[in-house]
Coordinates of C-alpha atoms and ligand atoms in Angstrom, one line a residue:
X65 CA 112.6 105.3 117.5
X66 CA 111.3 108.6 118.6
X67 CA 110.0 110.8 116.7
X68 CA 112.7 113.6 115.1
X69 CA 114.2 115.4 112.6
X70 CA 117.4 114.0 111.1
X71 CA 119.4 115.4 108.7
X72 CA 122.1 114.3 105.5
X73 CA 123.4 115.0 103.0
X74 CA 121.7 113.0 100.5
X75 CA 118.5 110.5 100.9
X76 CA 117.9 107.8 98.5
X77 CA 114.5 106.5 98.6
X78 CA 114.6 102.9 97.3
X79 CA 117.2 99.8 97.1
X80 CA 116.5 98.3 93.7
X81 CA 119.4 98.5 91.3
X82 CA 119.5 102.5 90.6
X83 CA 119.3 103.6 94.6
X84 CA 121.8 101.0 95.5
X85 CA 124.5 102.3 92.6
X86 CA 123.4 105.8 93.6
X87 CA 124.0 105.2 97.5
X88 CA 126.9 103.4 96.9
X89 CA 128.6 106.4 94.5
X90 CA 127.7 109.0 96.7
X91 CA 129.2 107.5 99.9
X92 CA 132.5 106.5 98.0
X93 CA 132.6 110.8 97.3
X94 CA 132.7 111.3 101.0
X95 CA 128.9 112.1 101.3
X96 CA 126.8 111.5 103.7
X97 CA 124.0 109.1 102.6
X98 CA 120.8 107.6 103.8
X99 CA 118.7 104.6 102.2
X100 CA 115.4 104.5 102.8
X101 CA 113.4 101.6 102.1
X102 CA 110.1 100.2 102.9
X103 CA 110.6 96.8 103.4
X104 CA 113.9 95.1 103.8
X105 CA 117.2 96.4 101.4
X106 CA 116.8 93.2 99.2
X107 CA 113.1 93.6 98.2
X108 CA 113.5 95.5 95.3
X109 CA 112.4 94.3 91.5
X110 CA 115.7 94.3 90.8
X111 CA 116.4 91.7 92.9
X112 CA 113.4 89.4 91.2
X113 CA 115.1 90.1 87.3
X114 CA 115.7 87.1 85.5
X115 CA 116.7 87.9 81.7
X116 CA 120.2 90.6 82.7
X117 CA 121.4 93.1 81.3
X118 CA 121.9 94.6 77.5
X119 CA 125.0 96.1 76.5
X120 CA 127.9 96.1 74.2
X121 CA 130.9 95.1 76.3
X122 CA 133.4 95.9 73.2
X123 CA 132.8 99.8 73.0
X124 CA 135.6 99.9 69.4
X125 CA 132.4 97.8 68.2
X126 CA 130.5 101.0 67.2
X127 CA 128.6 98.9 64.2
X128 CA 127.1 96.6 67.5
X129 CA 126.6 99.5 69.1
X130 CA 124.2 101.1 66.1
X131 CA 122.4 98.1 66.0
X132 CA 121.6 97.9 69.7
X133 CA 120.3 101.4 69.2
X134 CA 118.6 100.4 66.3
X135 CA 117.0 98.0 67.7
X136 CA 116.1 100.5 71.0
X137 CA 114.4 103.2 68.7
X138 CA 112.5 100.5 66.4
X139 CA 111.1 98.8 70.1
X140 CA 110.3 102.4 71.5
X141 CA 108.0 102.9 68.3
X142 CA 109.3 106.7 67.0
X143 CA 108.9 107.9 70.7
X144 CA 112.3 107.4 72.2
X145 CA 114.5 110.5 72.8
X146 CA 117.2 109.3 70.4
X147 CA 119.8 111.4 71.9
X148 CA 119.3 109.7 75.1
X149 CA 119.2 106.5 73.5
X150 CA 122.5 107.0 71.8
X151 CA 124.6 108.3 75.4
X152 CA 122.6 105.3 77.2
X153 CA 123.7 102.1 75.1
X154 CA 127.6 103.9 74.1
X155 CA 128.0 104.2 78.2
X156 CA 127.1 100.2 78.4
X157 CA 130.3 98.9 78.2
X158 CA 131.7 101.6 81.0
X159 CA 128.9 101.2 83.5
X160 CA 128.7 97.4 82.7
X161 CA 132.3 96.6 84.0
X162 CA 132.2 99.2 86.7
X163 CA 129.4 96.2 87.6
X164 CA 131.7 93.4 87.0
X165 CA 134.4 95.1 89.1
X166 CA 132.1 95.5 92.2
X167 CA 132.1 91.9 92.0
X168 CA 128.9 90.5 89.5
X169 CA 129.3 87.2 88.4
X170 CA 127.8 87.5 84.9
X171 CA 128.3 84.1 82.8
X172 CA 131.1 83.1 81.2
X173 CA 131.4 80.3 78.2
X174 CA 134.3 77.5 78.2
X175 CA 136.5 79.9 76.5
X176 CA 136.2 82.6 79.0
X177 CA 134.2 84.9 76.7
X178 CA 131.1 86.2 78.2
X179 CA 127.5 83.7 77.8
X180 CA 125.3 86.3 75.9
X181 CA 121.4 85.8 75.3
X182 CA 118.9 87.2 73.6
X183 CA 115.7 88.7 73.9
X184 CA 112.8 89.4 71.7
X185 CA 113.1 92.8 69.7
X186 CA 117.1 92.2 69.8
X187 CA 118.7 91.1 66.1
X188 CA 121.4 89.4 68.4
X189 CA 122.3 87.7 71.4
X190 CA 123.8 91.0 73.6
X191 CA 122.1 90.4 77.3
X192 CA 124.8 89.6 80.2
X193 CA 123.2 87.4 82.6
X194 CA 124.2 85.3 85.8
X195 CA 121.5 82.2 85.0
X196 CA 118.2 83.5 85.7
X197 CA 118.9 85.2 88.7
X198 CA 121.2 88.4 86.9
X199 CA 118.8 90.9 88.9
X200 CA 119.7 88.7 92.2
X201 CA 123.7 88.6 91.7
X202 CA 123.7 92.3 90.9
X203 CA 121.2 93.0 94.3
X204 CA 123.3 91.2 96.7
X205 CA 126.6 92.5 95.1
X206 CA 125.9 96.0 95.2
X207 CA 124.4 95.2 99.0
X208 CA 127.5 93.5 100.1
X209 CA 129.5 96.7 98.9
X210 CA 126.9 99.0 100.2
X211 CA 127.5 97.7 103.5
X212 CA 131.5 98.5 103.4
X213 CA 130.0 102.1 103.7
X214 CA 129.3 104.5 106.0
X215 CA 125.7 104.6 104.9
X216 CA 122.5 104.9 107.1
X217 CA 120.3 102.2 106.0
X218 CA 116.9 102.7 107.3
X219 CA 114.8 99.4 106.4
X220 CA 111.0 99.7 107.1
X221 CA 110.8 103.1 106.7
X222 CA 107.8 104.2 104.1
X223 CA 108.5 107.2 102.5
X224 CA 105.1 109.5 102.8
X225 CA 105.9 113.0 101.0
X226 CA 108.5 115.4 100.1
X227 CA 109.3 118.2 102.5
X228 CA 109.5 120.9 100.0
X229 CA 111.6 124.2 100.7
X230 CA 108.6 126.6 100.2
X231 CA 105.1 125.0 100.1
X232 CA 103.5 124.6 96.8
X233 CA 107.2 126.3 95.0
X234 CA 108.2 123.4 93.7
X235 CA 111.0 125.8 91.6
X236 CA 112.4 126.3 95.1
X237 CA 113.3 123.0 95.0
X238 CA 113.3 119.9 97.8
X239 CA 114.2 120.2 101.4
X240 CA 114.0 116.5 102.8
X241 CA 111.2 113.7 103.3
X242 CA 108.4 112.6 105.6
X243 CA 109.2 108.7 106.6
X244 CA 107.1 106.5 108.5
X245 CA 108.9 103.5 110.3
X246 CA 107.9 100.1 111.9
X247 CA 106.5 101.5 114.8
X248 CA 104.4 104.0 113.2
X249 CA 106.2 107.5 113.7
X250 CA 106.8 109.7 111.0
X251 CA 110.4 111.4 111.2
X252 CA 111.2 114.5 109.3
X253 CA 114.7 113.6 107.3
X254 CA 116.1 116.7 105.8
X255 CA 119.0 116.7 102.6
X256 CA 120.7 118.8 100.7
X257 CA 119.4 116.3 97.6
X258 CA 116.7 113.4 97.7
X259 CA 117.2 110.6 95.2
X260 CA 113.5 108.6 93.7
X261 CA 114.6 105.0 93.0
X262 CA 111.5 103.8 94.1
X263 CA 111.0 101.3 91.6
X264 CA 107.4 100.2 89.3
X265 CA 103.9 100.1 90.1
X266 CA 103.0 96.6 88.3
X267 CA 100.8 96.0 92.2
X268 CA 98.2 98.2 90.5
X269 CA 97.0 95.4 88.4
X270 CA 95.7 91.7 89.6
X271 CA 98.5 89.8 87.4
X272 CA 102.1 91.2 87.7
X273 CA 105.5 90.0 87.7
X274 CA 106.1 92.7 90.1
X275 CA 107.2 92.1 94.1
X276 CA 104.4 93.7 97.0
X277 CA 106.5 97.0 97.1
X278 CA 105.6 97.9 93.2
X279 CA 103.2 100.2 94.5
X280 CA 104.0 103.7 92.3
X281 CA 105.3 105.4 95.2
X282 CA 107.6 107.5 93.8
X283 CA 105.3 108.6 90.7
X284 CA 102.4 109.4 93.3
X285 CA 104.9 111.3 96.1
X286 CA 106.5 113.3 92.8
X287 CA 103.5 114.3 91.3
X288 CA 101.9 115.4 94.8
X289 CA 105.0 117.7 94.8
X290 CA 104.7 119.5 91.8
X291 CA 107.0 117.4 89.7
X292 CA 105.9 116.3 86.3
X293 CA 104.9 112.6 84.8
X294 CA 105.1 111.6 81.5
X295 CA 104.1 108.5 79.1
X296 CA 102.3 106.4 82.1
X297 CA 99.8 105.2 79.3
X298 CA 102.6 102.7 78.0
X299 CA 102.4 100.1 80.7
X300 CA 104.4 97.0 79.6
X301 CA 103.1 93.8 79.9
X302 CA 105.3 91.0 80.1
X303 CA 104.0 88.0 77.3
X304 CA 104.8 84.9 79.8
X305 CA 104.2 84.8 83.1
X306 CA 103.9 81.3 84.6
X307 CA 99.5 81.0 84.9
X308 CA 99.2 78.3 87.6
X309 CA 95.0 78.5 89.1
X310 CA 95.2 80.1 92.3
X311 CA 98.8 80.9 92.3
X312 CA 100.8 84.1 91.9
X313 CA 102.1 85.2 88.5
X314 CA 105.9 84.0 88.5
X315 CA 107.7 85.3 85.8
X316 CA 109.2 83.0 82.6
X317 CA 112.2 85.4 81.2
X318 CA 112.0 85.7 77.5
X319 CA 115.6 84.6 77.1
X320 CA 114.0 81.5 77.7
X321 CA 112.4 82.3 74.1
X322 CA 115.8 83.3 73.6
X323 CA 117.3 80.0 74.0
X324 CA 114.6 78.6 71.7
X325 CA 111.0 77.9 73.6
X326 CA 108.1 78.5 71.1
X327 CA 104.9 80.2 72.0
X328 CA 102.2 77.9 70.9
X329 CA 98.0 77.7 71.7
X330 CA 96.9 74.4 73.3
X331 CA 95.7 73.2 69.9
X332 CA 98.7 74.5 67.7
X333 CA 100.8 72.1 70.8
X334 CA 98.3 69.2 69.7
X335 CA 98.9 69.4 66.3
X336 CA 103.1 70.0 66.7
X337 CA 103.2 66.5 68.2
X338 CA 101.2 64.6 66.0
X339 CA 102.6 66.1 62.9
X340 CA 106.3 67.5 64.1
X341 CA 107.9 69.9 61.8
X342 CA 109.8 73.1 62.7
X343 CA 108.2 73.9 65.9
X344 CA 108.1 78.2 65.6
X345 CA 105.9 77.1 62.5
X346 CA 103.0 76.3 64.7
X347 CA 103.2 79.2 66.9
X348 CA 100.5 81.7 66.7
X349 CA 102.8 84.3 66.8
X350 CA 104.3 83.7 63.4
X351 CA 101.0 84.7 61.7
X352 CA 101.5 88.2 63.3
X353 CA 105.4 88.9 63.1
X354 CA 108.3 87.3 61.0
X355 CA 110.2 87.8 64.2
X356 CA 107.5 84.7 65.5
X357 CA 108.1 83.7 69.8
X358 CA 110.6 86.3 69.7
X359 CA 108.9 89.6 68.0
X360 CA 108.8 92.1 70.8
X361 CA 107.1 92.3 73.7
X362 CA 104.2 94.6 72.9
X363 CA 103.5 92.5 70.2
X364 CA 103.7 89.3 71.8
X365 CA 102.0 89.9 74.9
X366 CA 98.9 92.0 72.4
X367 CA 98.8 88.6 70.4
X368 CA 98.8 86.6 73.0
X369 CA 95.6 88.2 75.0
X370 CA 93.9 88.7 71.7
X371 CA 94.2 85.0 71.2
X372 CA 93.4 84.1 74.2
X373 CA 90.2 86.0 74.2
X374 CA 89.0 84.7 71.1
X375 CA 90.1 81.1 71.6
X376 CA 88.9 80.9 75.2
X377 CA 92.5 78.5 76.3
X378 CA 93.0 79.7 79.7
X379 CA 96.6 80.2 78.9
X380 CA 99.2 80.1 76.0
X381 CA 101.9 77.3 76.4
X382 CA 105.5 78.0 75.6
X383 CA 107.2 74.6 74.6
X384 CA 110.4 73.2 75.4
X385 CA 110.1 69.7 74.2
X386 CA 112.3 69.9 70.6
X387 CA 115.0 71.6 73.4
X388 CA 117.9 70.0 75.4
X389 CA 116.2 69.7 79.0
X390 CA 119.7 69.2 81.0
X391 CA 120.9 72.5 79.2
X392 CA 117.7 73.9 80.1
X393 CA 117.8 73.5 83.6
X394 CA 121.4 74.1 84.0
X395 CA 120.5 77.8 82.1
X396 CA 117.3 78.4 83.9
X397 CA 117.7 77.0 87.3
X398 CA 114.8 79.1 89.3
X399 CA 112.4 78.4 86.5
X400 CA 113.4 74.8 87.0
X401 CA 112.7 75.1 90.4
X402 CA 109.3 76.9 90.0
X403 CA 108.3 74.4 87.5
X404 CA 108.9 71.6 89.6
X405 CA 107.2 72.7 92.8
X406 CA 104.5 73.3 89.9
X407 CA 105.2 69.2 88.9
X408 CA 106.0 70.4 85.7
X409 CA 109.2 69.5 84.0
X410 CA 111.4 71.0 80.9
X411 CA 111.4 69.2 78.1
X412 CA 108.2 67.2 78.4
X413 CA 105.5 69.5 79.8
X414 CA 104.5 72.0 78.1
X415 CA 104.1 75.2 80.1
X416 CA 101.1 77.5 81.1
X417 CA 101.3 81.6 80.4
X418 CA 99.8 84.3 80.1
X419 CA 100.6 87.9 80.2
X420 CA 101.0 89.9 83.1
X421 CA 102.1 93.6 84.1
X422 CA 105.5 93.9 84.4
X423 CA 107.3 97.6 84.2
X424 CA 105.9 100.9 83.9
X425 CA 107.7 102.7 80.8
X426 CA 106.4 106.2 81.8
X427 CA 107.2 108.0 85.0
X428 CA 108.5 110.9 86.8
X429 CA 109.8 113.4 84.1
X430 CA 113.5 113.4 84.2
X431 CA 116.1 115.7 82.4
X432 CA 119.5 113.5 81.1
X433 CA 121.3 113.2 84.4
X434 CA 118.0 112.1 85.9
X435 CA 117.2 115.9 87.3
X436 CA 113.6 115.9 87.6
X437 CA 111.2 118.6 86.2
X438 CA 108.5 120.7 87.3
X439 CA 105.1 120.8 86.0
X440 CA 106.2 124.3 84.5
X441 CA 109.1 122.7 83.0
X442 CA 111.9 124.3 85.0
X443 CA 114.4 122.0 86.7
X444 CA 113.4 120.5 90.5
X445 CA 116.4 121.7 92.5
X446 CA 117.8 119.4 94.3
X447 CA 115.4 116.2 93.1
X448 CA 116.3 113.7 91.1
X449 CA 114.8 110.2 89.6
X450 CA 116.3 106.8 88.6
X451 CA 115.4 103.7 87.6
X452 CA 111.8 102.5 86.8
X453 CA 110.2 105.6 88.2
X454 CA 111.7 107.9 86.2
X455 CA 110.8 108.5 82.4
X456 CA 113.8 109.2 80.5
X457 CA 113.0 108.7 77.1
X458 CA 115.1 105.5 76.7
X459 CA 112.2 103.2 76.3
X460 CA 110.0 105.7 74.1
X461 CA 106.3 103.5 74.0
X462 CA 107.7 100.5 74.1
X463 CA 111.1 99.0 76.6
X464 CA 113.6 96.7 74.4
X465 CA 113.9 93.6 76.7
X466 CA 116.8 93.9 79.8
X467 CA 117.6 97.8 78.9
X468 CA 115.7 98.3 82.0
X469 CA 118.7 97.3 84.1
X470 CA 121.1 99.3 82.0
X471 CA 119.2 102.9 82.3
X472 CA 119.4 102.0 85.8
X473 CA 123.5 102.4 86.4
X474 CA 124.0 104.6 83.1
X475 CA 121.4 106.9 84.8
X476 CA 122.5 106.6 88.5
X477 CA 125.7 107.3 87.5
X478 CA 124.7 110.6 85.2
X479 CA 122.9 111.5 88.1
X480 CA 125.5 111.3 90.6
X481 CA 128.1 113.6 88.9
X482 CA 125.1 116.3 88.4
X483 CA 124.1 115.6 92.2
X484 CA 128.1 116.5 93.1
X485 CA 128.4 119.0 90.8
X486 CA 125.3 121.2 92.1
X487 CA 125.2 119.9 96.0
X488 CA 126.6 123.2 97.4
X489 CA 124.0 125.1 95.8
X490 CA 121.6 122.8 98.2
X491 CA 121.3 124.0 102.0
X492 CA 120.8 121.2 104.3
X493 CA 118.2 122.9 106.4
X494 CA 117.7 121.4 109.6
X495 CA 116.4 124.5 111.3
X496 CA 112.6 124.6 112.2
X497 CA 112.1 121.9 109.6
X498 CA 108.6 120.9 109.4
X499 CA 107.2 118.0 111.7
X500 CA 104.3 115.8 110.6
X501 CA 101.6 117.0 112.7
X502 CA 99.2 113.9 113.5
X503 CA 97.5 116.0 116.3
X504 CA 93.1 115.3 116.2
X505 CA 94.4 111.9 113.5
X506 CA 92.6 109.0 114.4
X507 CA 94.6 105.6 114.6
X508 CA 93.1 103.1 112.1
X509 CA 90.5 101.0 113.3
X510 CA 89.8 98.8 110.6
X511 CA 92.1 97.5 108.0
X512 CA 89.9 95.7 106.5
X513 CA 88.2 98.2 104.1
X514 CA 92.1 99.2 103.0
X515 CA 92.5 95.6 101.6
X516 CA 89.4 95.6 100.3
X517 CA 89.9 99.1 98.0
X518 CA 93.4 97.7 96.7
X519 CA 91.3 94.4 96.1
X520 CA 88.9 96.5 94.1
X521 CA 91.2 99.1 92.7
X522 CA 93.4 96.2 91.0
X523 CA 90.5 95.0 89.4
X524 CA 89.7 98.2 88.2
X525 CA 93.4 98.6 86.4
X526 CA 93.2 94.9 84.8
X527 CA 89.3 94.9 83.2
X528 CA 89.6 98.5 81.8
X529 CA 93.2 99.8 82.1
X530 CA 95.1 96.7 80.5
X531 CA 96.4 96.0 77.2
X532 CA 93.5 96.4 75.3
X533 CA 92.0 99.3 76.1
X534 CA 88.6 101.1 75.5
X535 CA 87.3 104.8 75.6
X536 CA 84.2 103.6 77.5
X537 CA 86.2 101.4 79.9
X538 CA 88.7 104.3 80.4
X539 CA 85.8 106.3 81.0
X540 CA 84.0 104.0 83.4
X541 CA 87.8 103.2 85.3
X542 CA 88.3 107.1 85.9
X543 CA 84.5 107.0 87.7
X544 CA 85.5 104.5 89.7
X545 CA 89.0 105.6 90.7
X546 CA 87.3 108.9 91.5
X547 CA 85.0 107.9 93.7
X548 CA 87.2 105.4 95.0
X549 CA 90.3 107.9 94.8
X550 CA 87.7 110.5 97.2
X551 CA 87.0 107.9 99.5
X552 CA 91.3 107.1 99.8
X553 CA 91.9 110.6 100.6
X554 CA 88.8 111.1 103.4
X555 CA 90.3 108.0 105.2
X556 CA 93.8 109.9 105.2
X557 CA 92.8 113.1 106.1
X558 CA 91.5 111.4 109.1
X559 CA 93.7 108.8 109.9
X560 CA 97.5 108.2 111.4
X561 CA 99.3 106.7 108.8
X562 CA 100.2 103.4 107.8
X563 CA 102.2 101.7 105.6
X564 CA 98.9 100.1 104.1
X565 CA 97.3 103.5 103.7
X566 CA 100.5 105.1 102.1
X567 CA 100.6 102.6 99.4
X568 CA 96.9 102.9 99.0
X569 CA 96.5 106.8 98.7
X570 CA 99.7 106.1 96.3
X571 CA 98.3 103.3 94.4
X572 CA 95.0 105.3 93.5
X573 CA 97.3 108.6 92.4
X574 CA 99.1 106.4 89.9
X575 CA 96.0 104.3 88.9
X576 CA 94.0 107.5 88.0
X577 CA 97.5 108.9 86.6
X578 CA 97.9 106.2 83.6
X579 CA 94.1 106.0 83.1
X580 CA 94.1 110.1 82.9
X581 CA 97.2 109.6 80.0
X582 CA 95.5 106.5 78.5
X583 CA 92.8 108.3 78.1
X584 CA 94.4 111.5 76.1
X585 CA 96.5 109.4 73.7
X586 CA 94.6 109.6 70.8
X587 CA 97.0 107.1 68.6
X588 CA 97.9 103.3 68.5
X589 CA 101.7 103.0 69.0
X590 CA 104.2 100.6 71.1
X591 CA 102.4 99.9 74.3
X592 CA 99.1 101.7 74.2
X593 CA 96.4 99.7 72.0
X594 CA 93.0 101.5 72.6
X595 CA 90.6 99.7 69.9
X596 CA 88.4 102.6 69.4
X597 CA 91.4 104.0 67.6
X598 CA 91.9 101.1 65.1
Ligands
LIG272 C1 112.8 88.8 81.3 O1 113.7 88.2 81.9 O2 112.1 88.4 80.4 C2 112.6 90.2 81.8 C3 113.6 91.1 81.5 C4 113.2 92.5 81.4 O3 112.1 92.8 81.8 O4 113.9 93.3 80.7

């Protein structure tokens, strides 16, 4: 496609869950809406979520409802915004059917009341889920409506940077975006508002759960633009992720914990079938929290590496072999799958994890209808945040297991009635819009050293930004990302732009971002564990 300036009335950058609920609301109020997205509409986290979705479905249940908050504020460790809290989980049951009415086959038992499971952190089974696949249900659902639309879907298109309506006035609020499609032109799209659903930035460290688009886009194009982050030190790593040699990390959803697998060491597993017994009694875990394979996840996945580390196992194992394995693969199917291609089985084989980064708590500073905020503090006309990338205070340090998915629509939809409330106040302003200018740039010779500084940058982030952290391997990460960080930016002042390049310039933003906050927080709490501070 040539390239030109094109104009809507609202963009949403990302299709994970929060964009797609956004896009779709929007165009159902007669807007007109774009979706941009840098792979295809399905690659998305969202789409790769196992465990589902928390809520309270019964919303007279208001004792259910305390304790899901409860149990909220005790995971977010003192830092959650309880106010926030409190509107997210008593909107649940609301946003949660508005889910099942677009069409989301969650789980039902025999007697037609809904299958609930349970995570670690939660005091009882509350998580909606279709199998292990709830994030894939609820990605093609909301696709499959999207579609019905009159939406401009815009797949391969990398978002660059935010047009803003006066350079370096953040306060004057947002004017459009620069995009970059498949064949490498960068098109000016201008909007009255611009929507960040851009999703996580788990690709900044070696082992994630996280898909090839989790590169901290949004944080990185925000940030650029005069927007504020907040509480990117409390990165969450996810306790079990499947540790095959050689292979990708594939996540093992806790509410396989849920459904009773025990976290055990390769000894502890030796010593549980030669002597039997109850089987959570010989998990490491129980020495650390009452709450044992299912204490939350800071705890578990903090545990876990610590024993590791001083055990030297390669991996933890999380048992299934005291468990029904029919049930468990009729419950789990995908993990079945995975396992088997792995040739390991339920039931007898005991499987290999270790933790691995999964969701990043912190993000773009939001207000409570997702309206972002300037670095001064003052509201970001016309921008707005949902999802992963934004930092709401839901989570505080640490994220209670499948709330992730519930921010998402409780957000989007707070967002959206903000969004349509203020939209007049935001010009679309097509006129003499800014073009890219990639006069004198240089088209990318090599690729090569590119791969080679995300290579290096990821192992950066996991030996001195992980979950044990350091202040002389903060220290020595912040050199490096400098000087890597310096080297980034001289390639892209030089060079037309490429997706690879984007997500690298992005990746090195975000990577010196959380080391930057790591680096400040000056106490132990949820997710941040620096041991110079014990
Ligand atoms: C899981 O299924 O364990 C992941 C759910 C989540 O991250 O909330």
């Amino acid at each position: 496609m040539p390239e030109e300036v094109l104009g809507f009335d609202v963009v949403v950058v990302g299709s994970g869950i929060a964009g797609l609920t956004m896009a779709l609301e929007i165009a159902r109020a007669g807007k007109d809406v774009a979706v941009v997205t840098k792979k295809r509409l399905e690659d998305s986290s969202t789409n790769w979520a196992q465990g589902g979705i928390a809520g309270v479905l019964d919303s007279s249940n208001q004792a259910a409802i305390e304790r899901h908050i409860d149990d909220t504020i005790s995971a977010g460790a003192g830092v959650c915004d309880e106010e926030l809290v409190r509107d997210v989980i008593s909107e649940a049951a609301v946003r949660i059917r508005a889910l099942i009415e677009e069409g989301v086959p969650f789980e039902r038992k025999s007697d037609g009341e809904y299958d609930l499971a349970k995570e670690g952190g939660h005091q009882e089974k509350r998580i909606l889920h279709v199998k292990d696949r709830t994030g894939e249900a609820i990605e093609t659902t909301l696709i499959e409506r999207l579609k019905q639309q009159n939406v401009t879907i815009l797949e391969q298109w990398m978002a660059i940077d935010l047009v803003m309506r006066k350079r370096g006035q953040p306060q004057n609020g947002v004017r459009g975006i620069w995009c970059l499609d498949a064949e490498g032109n960068v098109h000016t799209i201008c909007c009255r508002a611009l929507v960040l659903a851009t999703g996580g930035a788990g690709q900044l460290w070696r082992e994630t759960t996280n898909p090839t688009v989790a590169t901290g886009d949004g944080v990185a194009m925000a940030h650029r633009a005069g927007a504020g982050v907040k509480h990117l030190e409390f990165i969450q790593f996810h306790p079990t992720a499947l540790a095959i040699q050689g292979k990708r990390p594939f996540l093992i959803t806790e509410a396989l914990r849920g459904h009773g697998a025990i976290l055990m060491t390769i000894e502890g597993h030796q010593i549980f079938r030669k002597e039997g017994g109850e089987p959570e009694n010989h998990s490491y875990m129980l020495e650390k929290d009452p709450r044992g394979s299912l204490a939350t996840r800071d705890i578990v996945a903090r545990t876990t590496d610590q024993m590791l580390k001083k055990s030297g196992e390669p991996h933890a194992l999380l048992v299934t072999e005291h468990l029904d394995s029919k049930d468990l693969k009729n419950r789990f199917p995908t993990i079945a799958d995975k396992l088997q291609a792995h040739g390991i089985q339920f039931g007898p084989d005991p499987i290999p994890v270790t933790p691995a980064a999964h969701y990043i708590v912190g993000g773009i500073d939001v207000g409570k209808n997702g309206e972002c905020i300037t670095t001064n503090g003052s509201v970001y006309p016309g921008l707005y945040a949902i999802g992963e990338v934004a930092s709401t205070g839901l989570h505080g340090a640490n994220r209670l297991a499948s709330n992730s998915l519930l921010e998402a629509i409780v957000m989007s939809h707070r967002a959206r009635n903000h969004l349509l409330e203020h939209i007049d106040e935001y010009p679309l302003e097509l006129k003499d819009a800014p073009v890219w200018r990639a006069d004198g740039l240089h088209r990318l010779q090599e690729h090569a050293p590119i791969k080679a500084d995300r290579i290096a940058l990821r192992t950066i982030m996991s030996d001195d930004v992980g979950l044990v952290r350091r202040d002389e391997r903060l220290n020595r990460a912040l050199r490096k990302l400098d000087h890597t960080g310096e080297e980034i930016e001289r390639t892209w002042r030089a060079s037309k732009p490429t997706k690879g390049l984007v997500e690298l310039r992005n990746m090195s933003i975000v990577a010196r971002l959380v080391t930057q906050a790591a680096k400040k927080r000056r106490n132990n709490i949820g997710l941040h564990y620096n041991m110079d501070l014990e």
